[in-house]
Coordinates of N, CA and C in Angstrom, one line a residue:
X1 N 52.4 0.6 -45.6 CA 52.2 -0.5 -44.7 C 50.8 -0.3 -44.0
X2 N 50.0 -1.5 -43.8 CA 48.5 -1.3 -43.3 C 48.6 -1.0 -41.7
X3 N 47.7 0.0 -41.0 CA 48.0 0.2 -39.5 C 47.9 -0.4 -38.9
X4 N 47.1 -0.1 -37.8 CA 46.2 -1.2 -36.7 C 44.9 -1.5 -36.9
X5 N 44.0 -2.3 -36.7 CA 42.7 -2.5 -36.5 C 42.0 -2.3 -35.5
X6 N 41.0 -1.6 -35.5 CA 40.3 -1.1 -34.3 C 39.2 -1.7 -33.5
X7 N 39.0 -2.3 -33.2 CA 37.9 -3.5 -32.8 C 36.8 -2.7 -31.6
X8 N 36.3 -2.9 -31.3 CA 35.2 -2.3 -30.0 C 35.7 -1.4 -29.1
X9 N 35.1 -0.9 -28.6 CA 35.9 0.3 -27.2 C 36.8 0.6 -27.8
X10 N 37.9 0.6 -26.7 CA 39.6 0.5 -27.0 C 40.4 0.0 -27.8
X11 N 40.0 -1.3 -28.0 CA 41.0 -2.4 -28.5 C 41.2 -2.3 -29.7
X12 N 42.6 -2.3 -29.8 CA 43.2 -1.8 -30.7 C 44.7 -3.0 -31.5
X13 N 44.7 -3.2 -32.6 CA 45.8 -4.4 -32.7 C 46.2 -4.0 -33.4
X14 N 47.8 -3.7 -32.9 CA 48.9 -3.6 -33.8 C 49.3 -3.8 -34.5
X15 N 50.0 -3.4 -36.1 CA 50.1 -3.8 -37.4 C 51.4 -5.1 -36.3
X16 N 52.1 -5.0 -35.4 CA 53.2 -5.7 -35.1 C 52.7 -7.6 -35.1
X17 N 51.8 -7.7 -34.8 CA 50.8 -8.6 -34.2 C 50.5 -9.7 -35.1
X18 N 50.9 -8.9 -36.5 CA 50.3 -9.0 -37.6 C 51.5 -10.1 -38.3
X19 N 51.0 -11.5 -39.0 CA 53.0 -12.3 -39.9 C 52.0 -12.4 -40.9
X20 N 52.7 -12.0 -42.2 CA 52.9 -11.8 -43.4 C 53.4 -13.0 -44.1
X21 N 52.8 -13.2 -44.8 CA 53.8 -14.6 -45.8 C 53.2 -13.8 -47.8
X22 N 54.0 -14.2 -48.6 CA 53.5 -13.7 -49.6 C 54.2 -15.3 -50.9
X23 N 53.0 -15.0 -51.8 CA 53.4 -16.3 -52.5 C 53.1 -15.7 -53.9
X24 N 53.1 -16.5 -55.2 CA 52.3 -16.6 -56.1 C 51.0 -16.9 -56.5
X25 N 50.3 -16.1 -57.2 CA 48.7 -16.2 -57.0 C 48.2 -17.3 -58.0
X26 N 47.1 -17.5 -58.3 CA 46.9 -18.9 -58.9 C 45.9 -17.9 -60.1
X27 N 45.4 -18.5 -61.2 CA 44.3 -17.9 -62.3 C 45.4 -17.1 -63.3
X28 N 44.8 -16.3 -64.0 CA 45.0 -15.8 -65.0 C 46.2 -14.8 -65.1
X29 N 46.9 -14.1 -65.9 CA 47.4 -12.7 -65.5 C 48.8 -13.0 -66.4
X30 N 49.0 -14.0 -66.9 CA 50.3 -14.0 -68.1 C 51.4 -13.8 -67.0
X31 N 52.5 -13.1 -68.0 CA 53.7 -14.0 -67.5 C 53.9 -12.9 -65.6
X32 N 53.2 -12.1 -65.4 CA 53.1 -11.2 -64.1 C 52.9 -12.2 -63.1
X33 N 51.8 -13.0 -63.5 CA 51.4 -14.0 -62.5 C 52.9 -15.0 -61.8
X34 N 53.6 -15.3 -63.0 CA 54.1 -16.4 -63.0 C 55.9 -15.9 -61.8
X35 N 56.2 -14.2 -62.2 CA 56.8 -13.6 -61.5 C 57.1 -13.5 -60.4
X36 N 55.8 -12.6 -60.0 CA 55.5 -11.6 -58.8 C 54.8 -12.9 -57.8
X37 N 55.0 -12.4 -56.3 CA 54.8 -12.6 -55.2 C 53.7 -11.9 -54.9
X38 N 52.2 -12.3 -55.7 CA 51.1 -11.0 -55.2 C 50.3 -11.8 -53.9
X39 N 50.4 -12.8 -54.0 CA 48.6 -13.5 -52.8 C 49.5 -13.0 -51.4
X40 N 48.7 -12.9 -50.4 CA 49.1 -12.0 -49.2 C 48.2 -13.2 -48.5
X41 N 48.6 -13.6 -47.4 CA 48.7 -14.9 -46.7 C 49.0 -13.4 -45.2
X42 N 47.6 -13.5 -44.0 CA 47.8 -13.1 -43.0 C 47.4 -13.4 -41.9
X43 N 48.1 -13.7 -41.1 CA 48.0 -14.5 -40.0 C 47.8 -13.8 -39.2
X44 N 46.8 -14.3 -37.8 CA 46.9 -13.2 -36.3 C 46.9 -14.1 -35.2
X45 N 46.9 -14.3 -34.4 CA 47.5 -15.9 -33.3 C 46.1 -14.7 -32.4
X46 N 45.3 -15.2 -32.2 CA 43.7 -14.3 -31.6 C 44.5 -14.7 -30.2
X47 N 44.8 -16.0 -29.7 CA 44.9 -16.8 -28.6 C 45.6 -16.3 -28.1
X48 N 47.0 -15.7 -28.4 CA 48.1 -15.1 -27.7 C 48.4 -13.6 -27.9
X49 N 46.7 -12.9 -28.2 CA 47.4 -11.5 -28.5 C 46.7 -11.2 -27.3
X50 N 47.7 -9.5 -26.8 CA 47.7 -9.3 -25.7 C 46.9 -7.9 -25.7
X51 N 46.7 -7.6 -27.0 CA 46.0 -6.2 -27.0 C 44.2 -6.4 -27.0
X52 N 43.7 -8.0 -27.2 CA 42.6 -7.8 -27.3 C 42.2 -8.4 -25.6
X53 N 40.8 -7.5 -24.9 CA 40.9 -7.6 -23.4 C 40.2 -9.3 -23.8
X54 N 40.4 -9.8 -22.4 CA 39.8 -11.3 -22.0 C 38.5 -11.3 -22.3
X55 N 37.5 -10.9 -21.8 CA 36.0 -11.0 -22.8 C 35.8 -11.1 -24.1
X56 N 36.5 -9.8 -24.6 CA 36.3 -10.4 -26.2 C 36.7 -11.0 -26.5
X57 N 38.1 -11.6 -26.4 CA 38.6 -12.7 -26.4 C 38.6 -13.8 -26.4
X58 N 37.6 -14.4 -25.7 CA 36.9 -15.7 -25.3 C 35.9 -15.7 -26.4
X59 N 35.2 -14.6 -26.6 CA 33.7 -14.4 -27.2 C 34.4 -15.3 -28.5
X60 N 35.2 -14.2 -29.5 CA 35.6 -14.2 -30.3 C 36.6 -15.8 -30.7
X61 N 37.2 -16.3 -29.7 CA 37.8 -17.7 -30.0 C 36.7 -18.7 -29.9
X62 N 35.6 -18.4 -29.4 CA 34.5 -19.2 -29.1 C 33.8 -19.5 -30.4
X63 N 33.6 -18.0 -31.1 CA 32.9 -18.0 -32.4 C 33.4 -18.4 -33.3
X64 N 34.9 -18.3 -33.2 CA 35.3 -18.6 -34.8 C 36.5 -20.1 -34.0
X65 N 36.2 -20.6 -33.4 CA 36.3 -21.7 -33.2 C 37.1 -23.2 -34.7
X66 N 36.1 -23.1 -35.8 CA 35.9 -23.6 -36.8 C 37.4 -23.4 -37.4
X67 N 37.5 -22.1 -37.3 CA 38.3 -21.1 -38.5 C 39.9 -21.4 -38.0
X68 N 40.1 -21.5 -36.4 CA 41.1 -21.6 -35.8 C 42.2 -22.5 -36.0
X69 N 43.5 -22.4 -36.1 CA 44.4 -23.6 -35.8 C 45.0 -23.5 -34.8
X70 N 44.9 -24.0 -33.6 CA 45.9 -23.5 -32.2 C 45.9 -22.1 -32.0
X71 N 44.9 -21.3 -32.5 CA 44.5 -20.1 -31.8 C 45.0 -19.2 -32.8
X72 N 45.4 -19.6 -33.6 CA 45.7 -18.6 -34.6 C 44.6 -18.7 -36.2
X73 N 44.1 -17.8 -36.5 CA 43.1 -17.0 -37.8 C 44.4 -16.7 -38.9
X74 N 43.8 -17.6 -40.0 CA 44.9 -17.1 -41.3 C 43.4 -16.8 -42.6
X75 N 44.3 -15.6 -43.1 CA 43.3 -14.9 -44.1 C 44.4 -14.9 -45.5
X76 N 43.7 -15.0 -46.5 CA 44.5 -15.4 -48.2 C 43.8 -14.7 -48.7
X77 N 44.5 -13.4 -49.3 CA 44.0 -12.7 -50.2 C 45.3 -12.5 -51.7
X78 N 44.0 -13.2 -53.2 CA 44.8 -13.1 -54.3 C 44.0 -12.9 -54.9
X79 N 43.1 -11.8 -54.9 CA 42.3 -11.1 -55.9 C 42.4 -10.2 -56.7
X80 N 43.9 -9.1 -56.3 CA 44.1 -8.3 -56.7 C 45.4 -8.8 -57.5
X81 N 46.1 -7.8 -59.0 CA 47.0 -8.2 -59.1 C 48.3 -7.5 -58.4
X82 N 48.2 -6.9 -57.5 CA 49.3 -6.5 -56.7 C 49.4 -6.5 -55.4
X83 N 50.5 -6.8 -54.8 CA 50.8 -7.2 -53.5 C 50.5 -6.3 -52.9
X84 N 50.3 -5.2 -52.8 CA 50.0 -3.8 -51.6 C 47.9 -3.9 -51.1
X85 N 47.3 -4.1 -52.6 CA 46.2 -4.3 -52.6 C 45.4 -5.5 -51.9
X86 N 46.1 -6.5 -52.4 CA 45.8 -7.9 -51.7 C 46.4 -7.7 -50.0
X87 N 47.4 -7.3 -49.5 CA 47.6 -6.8 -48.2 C 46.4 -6.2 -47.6
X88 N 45.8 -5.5 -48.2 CA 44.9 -4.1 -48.2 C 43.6 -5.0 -47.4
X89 N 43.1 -6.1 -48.8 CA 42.4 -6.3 -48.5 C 42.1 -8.0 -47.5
X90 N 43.2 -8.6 -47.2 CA 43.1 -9.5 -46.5 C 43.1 -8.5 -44.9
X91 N 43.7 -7.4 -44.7 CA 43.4 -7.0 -43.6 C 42.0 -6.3 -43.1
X92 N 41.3 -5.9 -44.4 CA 39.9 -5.3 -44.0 C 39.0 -6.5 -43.7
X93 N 39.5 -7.9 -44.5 CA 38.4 -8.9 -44.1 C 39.1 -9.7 -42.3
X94 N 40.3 -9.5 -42.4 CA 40.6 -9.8 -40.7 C 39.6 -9.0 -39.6
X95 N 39.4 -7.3 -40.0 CA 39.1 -6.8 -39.2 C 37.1 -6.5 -39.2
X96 N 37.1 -6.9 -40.5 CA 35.2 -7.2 -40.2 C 34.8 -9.2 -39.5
X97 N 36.0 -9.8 -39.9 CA 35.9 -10.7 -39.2 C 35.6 -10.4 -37.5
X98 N 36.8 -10.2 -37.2 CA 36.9 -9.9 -35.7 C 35.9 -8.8 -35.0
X99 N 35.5 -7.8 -36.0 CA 34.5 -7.0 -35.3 C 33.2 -8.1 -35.2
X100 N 32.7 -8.2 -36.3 CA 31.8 -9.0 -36.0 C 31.8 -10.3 -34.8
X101 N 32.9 -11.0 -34.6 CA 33.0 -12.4 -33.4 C 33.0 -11.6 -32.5
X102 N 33.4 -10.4 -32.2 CA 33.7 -9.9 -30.6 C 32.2 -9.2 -30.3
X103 N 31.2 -9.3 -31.6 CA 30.0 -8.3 -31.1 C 29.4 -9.0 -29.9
X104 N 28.7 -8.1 -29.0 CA 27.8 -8.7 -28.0 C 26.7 -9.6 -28.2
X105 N 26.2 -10.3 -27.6 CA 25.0 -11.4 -28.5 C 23.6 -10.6 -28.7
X106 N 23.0 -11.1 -28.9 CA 21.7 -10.0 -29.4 C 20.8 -10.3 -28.2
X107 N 20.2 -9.7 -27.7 CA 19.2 -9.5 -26.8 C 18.0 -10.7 -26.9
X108 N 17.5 -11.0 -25.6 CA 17.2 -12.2 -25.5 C 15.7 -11.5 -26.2
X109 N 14.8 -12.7 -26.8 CA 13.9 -12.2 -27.0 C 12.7 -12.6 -25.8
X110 N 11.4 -12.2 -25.6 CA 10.6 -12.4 -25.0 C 9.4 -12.8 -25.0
X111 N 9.4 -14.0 -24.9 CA 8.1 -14.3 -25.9 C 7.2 -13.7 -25.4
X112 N 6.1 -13.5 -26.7 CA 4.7 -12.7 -26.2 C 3.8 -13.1 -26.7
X113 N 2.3 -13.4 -26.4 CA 1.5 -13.7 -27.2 C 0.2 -12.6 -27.8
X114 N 0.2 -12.9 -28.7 CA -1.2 -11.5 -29.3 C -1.9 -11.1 -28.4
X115 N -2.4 -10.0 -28.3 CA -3.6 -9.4 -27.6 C -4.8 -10.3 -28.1
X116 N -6.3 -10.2 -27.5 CA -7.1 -10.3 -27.7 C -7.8 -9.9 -29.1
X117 N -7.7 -8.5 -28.8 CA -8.3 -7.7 -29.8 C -7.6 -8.4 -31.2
X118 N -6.1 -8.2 -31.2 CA -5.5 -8.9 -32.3 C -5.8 -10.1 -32.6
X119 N -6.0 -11.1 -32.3 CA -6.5 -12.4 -32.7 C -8.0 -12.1 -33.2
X120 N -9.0 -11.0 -32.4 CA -10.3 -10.9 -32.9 C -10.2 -10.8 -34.6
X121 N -9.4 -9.4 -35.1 CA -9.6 -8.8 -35.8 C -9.2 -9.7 -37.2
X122 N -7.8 -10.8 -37.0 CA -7.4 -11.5 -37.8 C -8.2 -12.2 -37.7
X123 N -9.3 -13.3 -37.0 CA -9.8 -13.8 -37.5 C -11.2 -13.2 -38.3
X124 N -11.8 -11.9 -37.9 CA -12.2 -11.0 -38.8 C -12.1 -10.9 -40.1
X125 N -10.6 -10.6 -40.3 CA -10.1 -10.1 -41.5 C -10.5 -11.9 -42.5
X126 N -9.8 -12.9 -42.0 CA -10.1 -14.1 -42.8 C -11.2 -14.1 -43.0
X127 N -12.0 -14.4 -42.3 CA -14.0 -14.5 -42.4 C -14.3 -13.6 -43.6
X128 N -13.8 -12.1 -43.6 CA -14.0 -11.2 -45.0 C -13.3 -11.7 -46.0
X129 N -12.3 -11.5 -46.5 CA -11.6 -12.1 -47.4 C -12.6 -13.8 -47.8
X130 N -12.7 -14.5 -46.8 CA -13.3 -15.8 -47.3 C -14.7 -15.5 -48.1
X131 N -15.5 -14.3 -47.5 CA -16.8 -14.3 -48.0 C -16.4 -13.5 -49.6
X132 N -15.6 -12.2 -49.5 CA -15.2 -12.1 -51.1 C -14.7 -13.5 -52.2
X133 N -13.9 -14.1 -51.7 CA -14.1 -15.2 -52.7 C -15.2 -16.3 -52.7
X134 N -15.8 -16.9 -52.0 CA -16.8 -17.4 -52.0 C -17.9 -16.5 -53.1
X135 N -18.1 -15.3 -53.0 CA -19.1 -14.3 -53.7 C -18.3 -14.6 -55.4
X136 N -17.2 -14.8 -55.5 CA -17.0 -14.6 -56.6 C -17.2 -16.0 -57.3
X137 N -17.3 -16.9 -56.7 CA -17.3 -18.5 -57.1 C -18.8 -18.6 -57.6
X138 N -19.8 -17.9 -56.9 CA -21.6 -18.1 -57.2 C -21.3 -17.5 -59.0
X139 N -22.4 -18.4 -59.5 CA -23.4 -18.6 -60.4 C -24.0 -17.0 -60.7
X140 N -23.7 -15.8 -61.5 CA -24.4 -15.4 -61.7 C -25.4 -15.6 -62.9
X141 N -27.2 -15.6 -62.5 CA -28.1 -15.5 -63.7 C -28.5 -14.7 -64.1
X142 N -27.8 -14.6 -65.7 CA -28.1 -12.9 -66.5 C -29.4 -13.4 -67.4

């Protein structure tokens, strides 16, 4: 059975937190396919869990907004042909999901503009480069 997911700081979410549905997978795989109960269907209700604190929380319903139905994130994994693995892996893509939406936003940038000297030198640098090709375009008379 897959544990908890560990998100930022503390926060931590409980395998409990976690509804399970399992189906038949779709593609190839003969008569196994047609049997077994492998795609893993996992759901997490982000909106009503109580282990993740209010800031991330917000952040995280904010960003994945798109992905939401009434506050609940569902993930389908039938890539594998067995039910333990596809579990496996719809929970690692829940939890890079969620680490990623709860990250902090990236630092504001500052705009700056070039030094002096840096604008000298680049236009320097052009002026040379222009006179090497220009030199190579002349007429030499042998």
């Amino acid at each position: 059975m897959p544990g908890p997911i560990h998100l930022r700081g503390s926060a931590v979410i409980p395998a409990t937190e976690f509804n399970w549905r399992f189906s038949r997978s779709s593609g190839p795989g003969g008569q196994h396919v047609n049997t077994s109960s492998t795609a893993a269907e996992l759901s997490f209700d982000l909106a009503g869990s109580p282990s993740i604190p209010e800031p991330l929380k917000q952040r995280a319903l904010d960003r994945l907004a798109g992905r939401l139905v009434d506050g609940v994130i569902t993930i389908r994994a039938e890539e594998h042909r067995s039910q333990l693995r596809n579990r496996e892996a719809a929970r690692m893509r829940l939890a890079a999901l969620l680490t990623e939406a709860t990250a902090p936003p990236p630092k504001q940038r500052r705009p700056t503009k070039p030094s002096r000297g840096m604008r000298e030198r680049r236009l320097e640098n052009k002026r040379h480069r222009s006179e090497i090709k220009r030199s190579r375009s002349r007429r030499h008379d042998y």
